[in-house]
XYZ file of C-alpha atoms in Angstrom:
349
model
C -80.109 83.969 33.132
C -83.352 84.227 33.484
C -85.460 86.954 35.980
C -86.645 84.020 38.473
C -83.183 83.473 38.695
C -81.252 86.985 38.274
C -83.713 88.652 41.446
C -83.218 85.994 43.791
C -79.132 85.843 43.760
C -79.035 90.153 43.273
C -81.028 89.682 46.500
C -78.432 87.043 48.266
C -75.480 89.454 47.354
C -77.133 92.206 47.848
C -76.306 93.746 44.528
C -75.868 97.443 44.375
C -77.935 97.935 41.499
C -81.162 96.901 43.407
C -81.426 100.478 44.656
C -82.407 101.567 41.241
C -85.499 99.373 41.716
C -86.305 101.127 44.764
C -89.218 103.663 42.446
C -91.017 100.326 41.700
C -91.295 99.085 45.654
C -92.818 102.473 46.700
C -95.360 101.705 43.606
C -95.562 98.524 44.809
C -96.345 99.403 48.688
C -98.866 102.052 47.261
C -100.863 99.680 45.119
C -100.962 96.681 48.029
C -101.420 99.329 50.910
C -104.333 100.611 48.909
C -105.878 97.020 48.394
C -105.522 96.804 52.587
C -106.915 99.710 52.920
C -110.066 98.777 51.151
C -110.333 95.475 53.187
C -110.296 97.102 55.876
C -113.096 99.401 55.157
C -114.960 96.902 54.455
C -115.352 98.617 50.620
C -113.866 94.887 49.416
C -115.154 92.169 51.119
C -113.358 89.010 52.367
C -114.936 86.063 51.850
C -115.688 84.277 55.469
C -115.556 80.818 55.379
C -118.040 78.394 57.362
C -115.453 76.683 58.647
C -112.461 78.453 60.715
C -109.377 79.139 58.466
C -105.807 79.514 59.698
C -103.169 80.767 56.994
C -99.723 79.481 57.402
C -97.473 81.814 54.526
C -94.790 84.626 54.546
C -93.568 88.093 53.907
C -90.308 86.861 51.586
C -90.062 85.143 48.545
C -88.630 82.356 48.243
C -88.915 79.361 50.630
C -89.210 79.812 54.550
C -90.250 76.263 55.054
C -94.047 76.285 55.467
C -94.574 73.340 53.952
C -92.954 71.022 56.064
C -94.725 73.332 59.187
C -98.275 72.653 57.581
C -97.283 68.811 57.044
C -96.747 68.663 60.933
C -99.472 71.222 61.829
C -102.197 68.577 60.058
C -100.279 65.345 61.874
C -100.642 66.972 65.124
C -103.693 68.174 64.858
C -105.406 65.245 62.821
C -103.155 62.534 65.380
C -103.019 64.016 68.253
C -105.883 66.687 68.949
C -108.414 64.407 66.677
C -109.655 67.093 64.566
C -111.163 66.859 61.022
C -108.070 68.871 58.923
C -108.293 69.724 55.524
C -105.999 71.924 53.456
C -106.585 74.238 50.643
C -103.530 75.601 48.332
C -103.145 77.821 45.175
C -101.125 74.657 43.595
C -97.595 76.572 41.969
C -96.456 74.550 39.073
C -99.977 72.973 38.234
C -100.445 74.152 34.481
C -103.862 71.345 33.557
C -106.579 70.526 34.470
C -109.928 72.222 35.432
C -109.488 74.098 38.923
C -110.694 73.814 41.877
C -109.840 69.912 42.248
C -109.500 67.754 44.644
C -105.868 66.580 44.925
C -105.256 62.670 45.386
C -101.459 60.668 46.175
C -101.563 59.370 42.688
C -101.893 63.071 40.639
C -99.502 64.379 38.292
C -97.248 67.583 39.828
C -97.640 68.981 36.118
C -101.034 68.838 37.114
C -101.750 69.584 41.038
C -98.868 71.817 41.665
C -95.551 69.982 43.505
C -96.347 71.207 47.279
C -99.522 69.925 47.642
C -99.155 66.716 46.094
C -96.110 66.758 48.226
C -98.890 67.212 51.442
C -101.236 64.668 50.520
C -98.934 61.920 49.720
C -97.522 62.875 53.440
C -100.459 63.121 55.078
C -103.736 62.024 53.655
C -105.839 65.279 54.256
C -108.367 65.923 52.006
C -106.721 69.776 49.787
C -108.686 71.490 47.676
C -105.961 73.277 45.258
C -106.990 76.578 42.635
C -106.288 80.139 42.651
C -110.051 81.252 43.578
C -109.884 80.629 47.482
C -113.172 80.808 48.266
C -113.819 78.085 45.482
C -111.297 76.064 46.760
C -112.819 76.005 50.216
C -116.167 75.044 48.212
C -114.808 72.057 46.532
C -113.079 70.718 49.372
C -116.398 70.625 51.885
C -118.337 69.280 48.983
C -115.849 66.503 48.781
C -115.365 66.060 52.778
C -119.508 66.389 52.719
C -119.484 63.089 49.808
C -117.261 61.258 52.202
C -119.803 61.907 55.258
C -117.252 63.609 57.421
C -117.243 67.339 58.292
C -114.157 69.382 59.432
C -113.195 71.698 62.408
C -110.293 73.293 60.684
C -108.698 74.347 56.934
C -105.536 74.838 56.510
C -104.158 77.353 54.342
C -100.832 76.888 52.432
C -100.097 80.222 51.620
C -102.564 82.442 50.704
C -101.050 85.472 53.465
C -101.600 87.930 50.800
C -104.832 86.807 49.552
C -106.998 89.712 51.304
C -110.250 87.884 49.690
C -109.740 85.568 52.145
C -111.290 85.537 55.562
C -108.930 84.193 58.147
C -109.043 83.503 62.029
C -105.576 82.726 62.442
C -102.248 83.561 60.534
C -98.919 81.921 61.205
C -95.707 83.949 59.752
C -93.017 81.357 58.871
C -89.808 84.001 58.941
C -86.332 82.696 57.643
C -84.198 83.147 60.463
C -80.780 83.355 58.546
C -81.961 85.652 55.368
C -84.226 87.874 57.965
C -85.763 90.778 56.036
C -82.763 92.033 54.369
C -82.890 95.777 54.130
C -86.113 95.502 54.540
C -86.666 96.708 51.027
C -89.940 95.670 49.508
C -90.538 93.712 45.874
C -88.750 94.027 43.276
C -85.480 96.049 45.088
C -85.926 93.361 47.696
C -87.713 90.261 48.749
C -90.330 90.977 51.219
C -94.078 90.859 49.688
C -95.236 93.232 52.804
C -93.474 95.320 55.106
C -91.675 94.270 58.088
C -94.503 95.704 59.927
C -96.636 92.684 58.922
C -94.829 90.679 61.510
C -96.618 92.472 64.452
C -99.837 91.272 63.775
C -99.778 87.374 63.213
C -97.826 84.710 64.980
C -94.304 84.584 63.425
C -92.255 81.118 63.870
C -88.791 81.647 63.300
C -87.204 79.036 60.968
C -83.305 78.630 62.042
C -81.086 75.988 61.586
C -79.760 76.058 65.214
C -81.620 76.161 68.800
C -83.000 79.489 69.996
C -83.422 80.060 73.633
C -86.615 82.402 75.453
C -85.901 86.164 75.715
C -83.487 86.478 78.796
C -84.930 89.770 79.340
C -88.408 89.486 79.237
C -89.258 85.942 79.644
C -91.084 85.734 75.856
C -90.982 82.243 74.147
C -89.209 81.328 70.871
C -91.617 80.377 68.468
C -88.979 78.207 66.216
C -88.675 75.868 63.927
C -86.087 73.654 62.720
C -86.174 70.743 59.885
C -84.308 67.709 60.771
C -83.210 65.514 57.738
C -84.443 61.867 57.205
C -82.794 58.729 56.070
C -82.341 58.613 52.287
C -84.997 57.221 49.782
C -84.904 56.277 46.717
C -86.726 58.513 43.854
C -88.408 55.652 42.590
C -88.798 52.546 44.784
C -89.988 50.126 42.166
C -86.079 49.897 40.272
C -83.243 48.044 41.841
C -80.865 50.565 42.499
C -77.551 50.833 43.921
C -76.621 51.406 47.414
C -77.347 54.968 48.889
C -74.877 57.514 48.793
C -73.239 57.539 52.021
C -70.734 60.577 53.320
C -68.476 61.774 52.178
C -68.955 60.635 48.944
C -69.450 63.317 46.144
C -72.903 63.738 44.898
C -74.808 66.305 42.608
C -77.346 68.003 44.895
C -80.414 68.966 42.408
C -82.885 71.801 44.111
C -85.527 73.738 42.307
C -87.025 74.987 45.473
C -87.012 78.507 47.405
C -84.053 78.264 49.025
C -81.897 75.708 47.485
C -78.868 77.067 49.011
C -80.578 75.184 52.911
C -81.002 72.080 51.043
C -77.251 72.375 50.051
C -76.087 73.251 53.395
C -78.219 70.273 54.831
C -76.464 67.562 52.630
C -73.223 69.462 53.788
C -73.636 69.234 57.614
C -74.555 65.650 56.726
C -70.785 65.297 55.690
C -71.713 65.234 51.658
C -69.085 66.752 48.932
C -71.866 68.557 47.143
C -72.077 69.740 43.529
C -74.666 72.604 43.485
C -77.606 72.207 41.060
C -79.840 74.825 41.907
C -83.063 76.274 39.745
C -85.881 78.117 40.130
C -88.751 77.206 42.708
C -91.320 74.873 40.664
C -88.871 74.337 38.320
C -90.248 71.912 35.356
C -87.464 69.996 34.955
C -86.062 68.656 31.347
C -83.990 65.700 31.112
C -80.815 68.094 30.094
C -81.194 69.845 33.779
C -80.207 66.093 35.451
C -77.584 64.566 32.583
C -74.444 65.128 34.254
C -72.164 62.539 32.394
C -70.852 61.012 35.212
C -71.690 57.678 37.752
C -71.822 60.147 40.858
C -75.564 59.738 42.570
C -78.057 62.302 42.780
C -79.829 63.656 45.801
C -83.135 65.773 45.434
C -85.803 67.290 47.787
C -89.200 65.454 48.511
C -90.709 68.547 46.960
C -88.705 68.293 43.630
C -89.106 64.180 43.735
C -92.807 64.521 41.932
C -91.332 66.381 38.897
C -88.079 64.834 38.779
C -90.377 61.265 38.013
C -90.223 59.332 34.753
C -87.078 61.341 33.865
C -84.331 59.880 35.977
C -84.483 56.283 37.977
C -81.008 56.450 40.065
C -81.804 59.189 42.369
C -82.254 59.810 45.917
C -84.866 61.711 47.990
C -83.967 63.497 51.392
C -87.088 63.731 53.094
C -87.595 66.511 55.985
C -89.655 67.085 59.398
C -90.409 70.032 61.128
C -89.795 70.527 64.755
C -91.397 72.669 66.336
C -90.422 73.652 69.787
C -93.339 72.971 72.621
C -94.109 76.866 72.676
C -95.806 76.448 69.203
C -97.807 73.462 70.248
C -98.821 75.449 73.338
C -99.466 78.437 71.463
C -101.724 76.574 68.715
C -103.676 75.389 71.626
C -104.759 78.455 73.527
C -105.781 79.816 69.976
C -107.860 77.150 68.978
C -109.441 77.670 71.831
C -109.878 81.034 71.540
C -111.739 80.483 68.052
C -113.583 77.731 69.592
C -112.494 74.880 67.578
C -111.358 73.219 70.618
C -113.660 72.765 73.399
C -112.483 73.835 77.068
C -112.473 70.389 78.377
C -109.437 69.431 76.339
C -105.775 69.116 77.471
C -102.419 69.741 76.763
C -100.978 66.852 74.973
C -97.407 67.937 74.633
């Protein structure tokens, strides 16, 4: 068993033995609180972008569900507010190529990382994926400047850690169900900053179940919840059998964050699931999907782009975020406030 793999479960079952790694968070909250600190006196300098930027990330590894929220953050605001959207993202999983690139519906996930291909094909915004931020943010005006359009807004997939980068906004996508643990910071547990962290962005709370407004004090839920699709097939071009329907059996295959959701969605969907779960970005090898039997497979739309060319009868459950009207609300009055809305505008939720 490999670390990827060992961390996350000691995590889920809260394995005793974690404690001993409790020396290497305090070295790890030293070293980042040191980095903050140095931000913040302005001895390291953030780069500040011409063009607002809003980070949508986490405090926890492993997924939280961001993705989806950024796919309908960009709808809304590209559809519905009429704003010029474009993304940038530090492209996991892409191992070739020269970086920062432009990311189009047709690129490899070997290539481009899985998640943002994964944005582009749902979306059409223009992303800008590398590891260098600010270069990112370079190559994707440039490209949005070639195509004589200009944007109002860039979207950050991830990137909450990235201190280099100047930000106006910061949405906290928090796992309702895992929480923050014990609170215990990398590697004893699974939250890249402290708890504290939470105070001072927006957090939207991802459950699987509606959340109602603080009783007490009136406060709205910021939530989110991902509501499963109609099945699609992996690749569209074959003629393949009829779609699994429950409550047949079917190998669930996951090499996401959380696999364990994805497994529970299929479940409340009244599937009889055989767990496949990996690693998140998992580059998958034709061994990992030869289960020697005629059961069907179901996958995620963010595996789907690096389960292509090695298996044909497969099925894709594609996702949507809802977001209750608070967050649409909330979105709103802080565009404003950064002035990439004018006053004049409305409500349109």
């Amino acid at each position: 068993m490999s670390l990827r793999t060992a961390l996350p479960r000691a995590w889920a079952n809260q394995a005793p033995w974690l404690f001993w790694l409790r020396p290497l968070s305090a070295l790890y909250a030293a070293v980042t609180g040191l980095q903050r600190l140095l931000y913040r006196l302005d001895i390291k300098k953030a780069y500040e972008s011409p063009v607002p930027v809003m980070v949508i990330g986490n405090i926890t590894v492993g997924g939280s569900g961001k993705t989806p929220l950024l796919i309908e953050l960009v709808r809304y605001l590209q559809q519905e507010q009429k704003l010029g959207i474009g993304v940038i993202s530090r492209g996991y999983g892409g191992q070739m190529g020269t970086f920062p690139r432009i990311v189009h519906a047709d690129d490899s996930a070997q290539v481009v990382g899985d998640e943002p291909l994964l944005i582009v094909q749902q979306t059409g915004v223009p992303l800008a994926v590398g590891a260098n931020r600010q270069a990112a943010i370079e190559c994707l005006l440039a490209e949005v400047a070639a195509q004589g359009s200009s944007l109002n807004l860039i979207l950050s997939d991830d990137g909450l850690q990235h201190l280099a980068l100047g930000r106006k906004l910061e949405w906290i996508v928090l796992d309702a169900n895992r929480g923050i643990g014990k609170g215990w910071l990398l590697p004893a547990g699974f939250l890249r900053e402290s708890p504290d962290r939470l105070n001072t962005a927006t957090v939207i709370e991802h459950s699987d179940f509606p959340l109602t407004d603080d009783p007490e004090t009136g406060q709205s839920i910021y939530q989110m919840r991902l509501i499963p699709g109609e099945l699609v097939p992996l690749d569209q071009s074959m003629d393949l059998m009829a779609a699994p329907q429950p409550p047949q059996r079917v190998h669930a295959v996951a090499g996401i964050g959380n696999p364990a959701r994805f497994f529970t969605s299929l479940r409340h969907l009244g599937f009889d699931v055989i767990e496949h779960p990996f690693a998140d970005h998992h580059p998958y090898q034709l061994s990992d999907v030869q289960f020697n039997d005629d059961l069907q497979i179901i996958t995620t739309a963010k595996d789907a782009p690096r389960l292509q060319g090695l298996i044909e009868q497969a099925w894709i459950l594609p996702v949507k975020a809802w977001l209750s009207p608070a967050c649409y609300s909330l979105l709103y009055r802080q565009l404003l406030e950064i002035g990439v809305l004018p006053d004049r505008r409305q409500i349109q939720r």
